[in-house]
Amino acid sequence: EVQLLESGGGLVQPGGSLRLSCAVSGFTISTSAMTWVRQAPGKGLEWVSSLSGGGGDSYYADSVKGRFTISRGNSENTLHLQMNSLRAEDTAVYYCVKVPLVGQLSYYYYGLGVWGQGTAVTVSS
Amino acid sequence: QIVVTQEPSLTVSPGGTVTLTCGSNTGAVTSGNFPNWIQQKPGQPPRALIYTTVNKHSWTPARFSGSLLGGKAALTLSGVQPEDEAEYFCLLYYGGALVFGGGTKLTVL
């Protein structure tokens, strides 16, 4: 069974940093494309970043480009999101999402499969 | 700026059929936008229903189906159940970026 468990959220001051992690089980993260999605309080969903399967190609929303970095730790089967220069508008629940396979392929633009439960990030002084 | 549009709200009777749509200000939505549909109930994380226009996940009830309709992506619920009351988001791909629609609140009444 595929499972995703996010951690690392919390309260941080504007300009600060946080590193989110997503521990996965039931599949090998090294070959799967993965995505982070966030949801601000009372708002809709926003795509944040994606990482291609296998290779190291990464993709970012304009709102986080240059501040956030997505990566995977293959040995620990974990996805990370390093968030720097945080702003109040980054306050949200952050979800880790596995990209579905189409055949044997996993491209980030295929979209969204299994979601984690989310981890809350609050940026406030 | 890319804007993905959805009906803000829809109401359907139990057992009825309803179609939610997902449009784009850039033109017709095609299979190349790899439309996805996501369901979210209050207080719960989102749950994916449809990916790459028509494909269902193993957990997606058979009454949900995805398609392209009149230049938009569409999610059709046939034989609506009370537990289908939720917010539904579509997601489209635009060459390097993924963009969500604003969501449709579906009321089953």
mmCIF file of C-alpha atoms in Angstrom:
data_model
loop_
_atom_site.group_PDB
_atom_site.id
_atom_site.type_symbol
_atom_site.label_atom_id
_atom_site.label_comp_id
_atom_site.label_asym_id
_atom_site.label_seq_id
_atom_site.Cartn_x
_atom_site.Cartn_y
_atom_site.Cartn_z
ATOM 1 C CA GLU A 1 0.000 0.000 0.000
ATOM 2 C CA VAL A 2 1.276 3.401 -0.964
ATOM 3 C CA GLN A 3 1.521 5.817 1.964
ATOM 4 C CA LEU A 4 2.929 9.314 2.318
ATOM 5 C CA LEU A 5 3.656 11.059 5.616
ATOM 6 C CA GLU A 6 4.677 14.701 5.719
ATOM 7 C CA SER A 7 6.572 16.329 8.562
ATOM 8 C CA GLY A 8 8.548 19.449 9.311
ATOM 9 C CA GLY A 9 5.813 22.048 9.382
ATOM 10 C CA GLY A 10 5.486 24.653 12.092
ATOM 11 C CA LEU A 11 5.603 28.335 12.952
ATOM 12 C CA VAL A 12 8.389 30.388 11.404
ATOM 13 C CA GLN A 13 9.076 34.110 11.193
ATOM 14 C CA PRO A 14 8.997 35.955 7.872
ATOM 15 C CA GLY A 15 12.334 35.539 6.136
ATOM 16 C CA GLY A 16 12.981 32.246 7.893
ATOM 17 C CA SER A 17 13.426 28.733 6.565
ATOM 18 C CA LEU A 18 11.798 25.346 6.973
ATOM 19 C CA ARG A 19 12.499 21.943 5.497
ATOM 20 C CA LEU A 20 9.510 19.729 4.862
ATOM 21 C CA SER A 21 9.901 15.992 4.494
ATOM 22 C CA CYS A 22 7.625 13.332 3.061
ATOM 23 C CA ALA A 23 8.387 9.756 4.038
ATOM 24 C CA VAL A 24 6.956 7.313 1.556
ATOM 25 C CA SER A 25 6.256 3.606 1.686
ATOM 26 C CA GLY A 26 4.879 1.097 -0.764
ATOM 27 C CA PHE A 27 6.982 2.296 -3.683
ATOM 28 C CA THR A 28 10.479 3.462 -4.558
ATOM 29 C CA ILE A 29 10.711 7.223 -4.656
ATOM 30 C CA SER A 30 13.767 7.226 -6.896
ATOM 31 C CA THR A 31 11.723 6.219 -9.927
ATOM 32 C CA SER A 32 8.510 8.107 -9.237
ATOM 33 C CA ALA A 33 7.689 11.696 -10.079
ATOM 34 C CA MET A 34 6.503 13.584 -7.000
ATOM 35 C CA THR A 35 4.703 16.853 -6.371
ATOM 36 C CA TRP A 36 4.077 19.310 -3.541
ATOM 37 C CA VAL A 37 0.705 21.060 -3.388
ATOM 38 C CA ARG A 38 -0.352 23.632 -0.802
ATOM 39 C CA GLN A 39 -3.617 25.013 0.484
ATOM 40 C CA ALA A 40 -3.837 28.322 2.298
ATOM 41 C CA PRO A 41 -6.457 28.544 5.065
ATOM 42 C CA GLY A 42 -9.922 28.617 3.540
ATOM 43 C CA LYS A 43 -8.537 28.718 0.011
ATOM 44 C CA GLY A 44 -8.144 26.398 -2.939
ATOM 45 C CA LEU A 45 -5.255 24.222 -4.017
ATOM 46 C CA GLU A 46 -1.997 25.578 -5.399
ATOM 47 C CA TRP A 47 0.705 23.600 -7.170
ATOM 48 C CA VAL A 48 4.095 24.324 -5.607
ATOM 49 C CA SER A 49 6.737 22.094 -7.134
ATOM 50 C CA SER A 50 7.366 18.789 -8.883
ATOM 51 C CA LEU A 51 10.316 16.464 -9.305
ATOM 52 C CA SER A 52 10.689 14.140 -12.244
ATOM 53 C CA GLY A 53 11.033 10.425 -11.778
ATOM 54 C CA GLY A 54 14.510 9.007 -12.185
ATOM 55 C CA GLY A 55 16.216 12.162 -13.371
ATOM 56 C CA GLY A 56 16.697 15.312 -11.402
ATOM 57 C CA ASP A 57 14.469 17.728 -13.307
ATOM 58 C CA SER A 58 12.520 20.006 -11.001
ATOM 59 C CA TYR A 59 9.710 22.448 -11.645
ATOM 60 C CA TYR A 60 8.388 25.335 -9.565
ATOM 61 C CA ALA A 61 5.451 27.684 -9.422
ATOM 62 C CA ASP A 62 6.452 31.279 -10.080
ATOM 63 C CA SER A 63 5.371 32.164 -6.547
ATOM 64 C CA VAL A 64 8.122 30.012 -5.017
ATOM 65 C CA LYS A 65 10.799 29.933 -7.712
ATOM 66 C CA GLY A 66 14.195 30.870 -6.326
ATOM 67 C CA ARG A 67 13.074 30.343 -2.736
ATOM 68 C CA PHE A 68 12.006 26.694 -2.581
ATOM 69 C CA THR A 69 13.982 23.608 -3.568
ATOM 70 C CA ILE A 70 12.535 20.152 -4.086
ATOM 71 C CA SER A 71 14.727 17.098 -3.705
ATOM 72 C CA ARG A 72 14.615 13.425 -2.889
ATOM 73 C CA GLY A 73 16.662 11.348 -0.510
ATOM 74 C CA ASN A 74 16.706 8.007 -2.260
ATOM 75 C CA SER A 75 18.384 6.080 0.514
ATOM 76 C CA GLU A 76 15.708 7.062 2.972
ATOM 77 C CA ASN A 77 12.853 7.023 0.449
ATOM 78 C CA THR A 78 11.948 10.600 1.346
ATOM 79 C CA LEU A 79 10.919 13.720 -0.548
ATOM 80 C CA HIS A 80 11.982 17.118 0.732
ATOM 81 C CA LEU A 81 10.969 20.717 0.222
ATOM 82 C CA GLN A 82 13.470 23.284 1.420
ATOM 83 C CA MET A 83 11.686 26.597 1.912
ATOM 84 C CA ASN A 84 13.742 29.762 2.323
ATOM 85 C CA SER A 85 12.848 33.439 2.560
ATOM 86 C CA LEU A 86 9.402 32.536 3.764
ATOM 87 C CA ARG A 87 6.565 35.029 3.469
ATOM 88 C CA ALA A 88 3.197 35.343 5.140
ATOM 89 C CA GLU A 89 1.561 34.206 1.901
ATOM 90 C CA ASP A 90 3.384 30.876 2.159
ATOM 91 C CA THR A 91 1.175 30.018 5.132
ATOM 92 C CA ALA A 92 -0.654 26.850 4.124
ATOM 93 C CA VAL A 93 -1.000 23.144 4.584
ATOM 94 C CA TYR A 94 1.578 21.444 2.371
ATOM 95 C CA TYR A 95 0.733 18.115 0.795
ATOM 96 C CA CYS A 96 3.099 15.605 -0.726
ATOM 97 C CA VAL A 97 1.590 13.769 -3.693
ATOM 98 C CA LYS A 98 2.709 10.767 -5.713
ATOM 99 C CA VAL A 99 2.325 11.114 -9.464
ATOM 100 C CA PRO A 100 0.409 8.214 -11.029
ATOM 101 C CA LEU A 101 1.977 5.816 -13.457
ATOM 102 C CA VAL A 102 0.777 5.621 -17.030
ATOM 103 C CA GLY A 103 2.068 2.279 -18.161
ATOM 104 C CA GLN A 104 5.500 2.212 -16.590
ATOM 105 C CA LEU A 105 6.073 5.935 -16.926
ATOM 106 C CA SER A 106 5.786 8.647 -14.302
ATOM 107 C CA TYR A 107 5.914 12.185 -15.658
ATOM 108 C CA TYR A 108 4.945 14.974 -13.308
ATOM 109 C CA TYR A 109 2.379 16.371 -15.720
ATOM 110 C CA TYR A 110 0.332 13.187 -15.495
ATOM 111 C CA GLY A 111 -1.000 14.805 -12.359
ATOM 112 C CA LEU A 112 -1.855 13.573 -8.939
ATOM 113 C CA GLY A 113 -2.303 10.205 -7.267
ATOM 114 C CA VAL A 114 -1.959 9.343 -3.615
ATOM 115 C CA TRP A 115 -1.852 12.313 -1.209
ATOM 116 C CA GLY A 116 -0.351 12.594 2.221
ATOM 117 C CA GLN A 117 -2.220 14.023 5.198
ATOM 118 C CA GLY A 118 -0.374 17.336 4.968
ATOM 119 C CA THR A 119 1.793 19.416 7.278
ATOM 120 C CA ALA A 120 0.891 22.951 8.318
ATOM 121 C CA VAL A 121 3.258 25.870 7.829
ATOM 122 C CA THR A 122 2.559 29.221 9.448
ATOM 123 C CA VAL A 123 4.696 32.226 8.606
ATOM 124 C CA SER A 124 4.121 34.959 11.147
ATOM 125 C CA SER A 125 5.982 37.233 13.492
ATOM 126 C CA GLN B 1 -1.572 34.736 -16.495
ATOM 127 C CA ILE B 2 -3.265 31.377 -16.885
ATOM 128 C CA VAL B 3 -6.730 31.149 -15.353
ATOM 129 C CA VAL B 4 -8.526 27.835 -15.019
ATOM 130 C CA THR B 5 -12.262 28.272 -14.558
ATOM 131 C CA GLN B 6 -14.800 26.073 -12.817
ATOM 132 C CA GLU B 7 -18.406 26.577 -11.808
ATOM 133 C CA PRO B 8 -18.319 28.020 -8.265
ATOM 134 C CA SER B 9 -21.194 25.850 -7.130
ATOM 135 C CA LEU B 10 -23.635 23.244 -8.374
ATOM 136 C CA THR B 11 -26.552 21.420 -6.801
ATOM 137 C CA VAL B 12 -27.740 17.948 -7.700
ATOM 138 C CA SER B 13 -30.387 15.609 -6.352
ATOM 139 C CA PRO B 14 -29.435 12.188 -5.006
ATOM 140 C CA GLY B 15 -29.436 9.672 -7.829
ATOM 141 C CA GLY B 16 -29.094 12.380 -10.410
ATOM 142 C CA THR B 17 -26.357 13.197 -12.879
ATOM 143 C CA VAL B 18 -24.183 16.290 -12.889
ATOM 144 C CA THR B 19 -21.300 17.483 -15.027
ATOM 145 C CA LEU B 20 -18.582 19.779 -13.716
ATOM 146 C CA THR B 21 -16.424 21.593 -16.246
ATOM 147 C CA CYS B 22 -12.911 23.007 -16.317
ATOM 148 C CA GLY B 23 -11.999 25.680 -18.831
ATOM 149 C CA SER B 24 -8.961 27.752 -19.667
ATOM 150 C CA ASN B 25 -8.490 31.374 -20.653
ATOM 151 C CA THR B 26 -5.785 30.247 -23.099
ATOM 152 C CA GLY B 27 -8.228 28.348 -25.293
ATOM 153 C CA ALA B 28 -9.678 24.877 -25.550
ATOM 154 C CA VAL B 29 -8.597 22.304 -23.014
ATOM 155 C CA THR B 30 -7.117 19.250 -24.723
ATOM 156 C CA SER B 31 -5.669 15.932 -23.703
ATOM 157 C CA GLY B 32 -2.292 17.684 -23.805
ATOM 158 C CA ASN B 33 -3.338 19.559 -20.677
ATOM 159 C CA PHE B 34 -3.577 16.155 -18.947
ATOM 160 C CA PRO B 35 -6.688 17.143 -16.935
ATOM 161 C CA ASN B 36 -6.969 15.854 -13.388
ATOM 162 C CA TRP B 37 -9.905 15.964 -10.977
ATOM 163 C CA ILE B 38 -9.538 16.065 -7.208
ATOM 164 C CA GLN B 39 -12.213 15.783 -4.514
ATOM 165 C CA GLN B 40 -11.971 17.411 -1.103
ATOM 166 C CA LYS B 41 -14.390 17.076 1.774
ATOM 167 C CA PRO B 42 -14.338 19.486 4.732
ATOM 168 C CA GLY B 43 -11.520 18.791 7.164
ATOM 169 C CA GLN B 44 -9.962 16.115 4.974
ATOM 170 C CA PRO B 45 -6.975 16.091 2.649
ATOM 171 C CA PRO B 46 -7.773 16.083 -1.043
ATOM 172 C CA ARG B 47 -8.274 12.827 -2.884
ATOM 173 C CA ALA B 48 -7.464 12.316 -6.543
ATOM 174 C CA LEU B 49 -10.262 10.941 -8.717
ATOM 175 C CA ILE B 50 -9.237 11.242 -12.379
ATOM 176 C CA TYR B 51 -5.870 11.711 -14.111
ATOM 177 C CA THR B 52 -4.863 12.265 -17.724
ATOM 178 C CA THR B 53 -8.412 13.192 -18.755
ATOM 179 C CA VAL B 54 -10.187 9.853 -18.343
ATOM 180 C CA ASN B 55 -8.141 7.508 -16.170
ATOM 181 C CA LYS B 56 -9.543 6.488 -12.794
ATOM 182 C CA HIS B 57 -7.521 5.553 -9.765
ATOM 183 C CA SER B 58 -8.126 2.192 -8.166
ATOM 184 C CA TRP B 59 -10.182 3.873 -5.443
ATOM 185 C CA THR B 60 -12.330 6.037 -7.749
ATOM 186 C CA PRO B 61 -15.996 4.996 -7.703
ATOM 187 C CA ALA B 62 -17.347 3.888 -11.071
ATOM 188 C CA ARG B 63 -19.965 6.661 -11.054
ATOM 189 C CA PHE B 64 -17.211 9.233 -11.674
ATOM 190 C CA SER B 65 -15.959 9.715 -15.227
ATOM 191 C CA GLY B 66 -13.723 12.226 -16.971
ATOM 192 C CA SER B 67 -13.908 13.528 -20.506
ATOM 193 C CA LEU B 68 -13.383 16.481 -22.810
ATOM 194 C CA LEU B 69 -16.556 18.354 -23.623
ATOM 195 C CA GLY B 70 -16.978 21.455 -25.741
ATOM 196 C CA GLY B 71 -13.400 22.634 -25.311
ATOM 197 C CA LYS B 72 -13.335 21.946 -21.602
ATOM 198 C CA ALA B 73 -12.413 19.095 -19.321
ATOM 199 C CA ALA B 74 -15.432 17.560 -17.671
ATOM 200 C CA LEU B 75 -16.165 15.414 -14.640
ATOM 201 C CA THR B 76 -19.507 13.597 -14.736
ATOM 202 C CA LEU B 77 -21.094 12.009 -11.702
ATOM 203 C CA SER B 78 -23.842 9.540 -12.569
ATOM 204 C CA GLY B 79 -26.116 8.306 -9.819
ATOM 205 C CA VAL B 80 -24.938 10.873 -7.292
ATOM 206 C CA GLN B 81 -24.669 9.732 -3.685
ATOM 207 C CA PRO B 82 -24.984 11.936 -0.594
ATOM 208 C CA GLU B 83 -21.317 11.292 0.177
ATOM 209 C CA ASP B 84 -20.365 12.985 -3.106
ATOM 210 C CA GLU B 85 -21.075 16.366 -1.538
ATOM 211 C CA ALA B 86 -17.649 17.995 -1.617
ATOM 212 C CA GLU B 87 -15.476 20.503 -3.392
ATOM 213 C CA TYR B 88 -13.993 19.416 -6.690
ATOM 214 C CA PHE B 89 -10.844 20.874 -8.191
ATOM 215 C CA CYS B 90 -9.494 20.400 -11.667
ATOM 216 C CA LEU B 91 -5.808 20.598 -12.550
ATOM 217 C CA LEU B 92 -4.317 21.395 -15.953
ATOM 218 C CA TYR B 93 -0.791 21.223 -17.331
ATOM 219 C CA TYR B 94 0.691 24.136 -19.243
ATOM 220 C CA GLY B 95 4.169 23.324 -20.484
ATOM 221 C CA GLY B 96 6.152 23.409 -17.270
ATOM 222 C CA ALA B 97 3.482 24.450 -14.832
ATOM 223 C CA LEU B 98 0.422 22.908 -13.255
ATOM 224 C CA VAL B 99 -2.577 25.142 -12.561
ATOM 225 C CA PHE B 100 -5.589 24.383 -10.404
ATOM 226 C CA GLY B 101 -9.057 25.681 -10.999
ATOM 227 C CA GLY B 102 -10.797 27.557 -8.214
ATOM 228 C CA GLY B 103 -13.003 24.603 -7.333
ATOM 229 C CA THR B 104 -16.689 23.698 -7.562
ATOM 230 C CA LYS B 105 -18.719 23.176 -4.417
ATOM 231 C CA LEU B 106 -21.138 20.375 -5.136
ATOM 232 C CA THR B 107 -24.241 20.196 -2.959
ATOM 233 C CA VAL B 108 -26.338 17.044 -2.954
ATOM 234 C CA LEU B 109 -29.857 18.056 -2.026
#
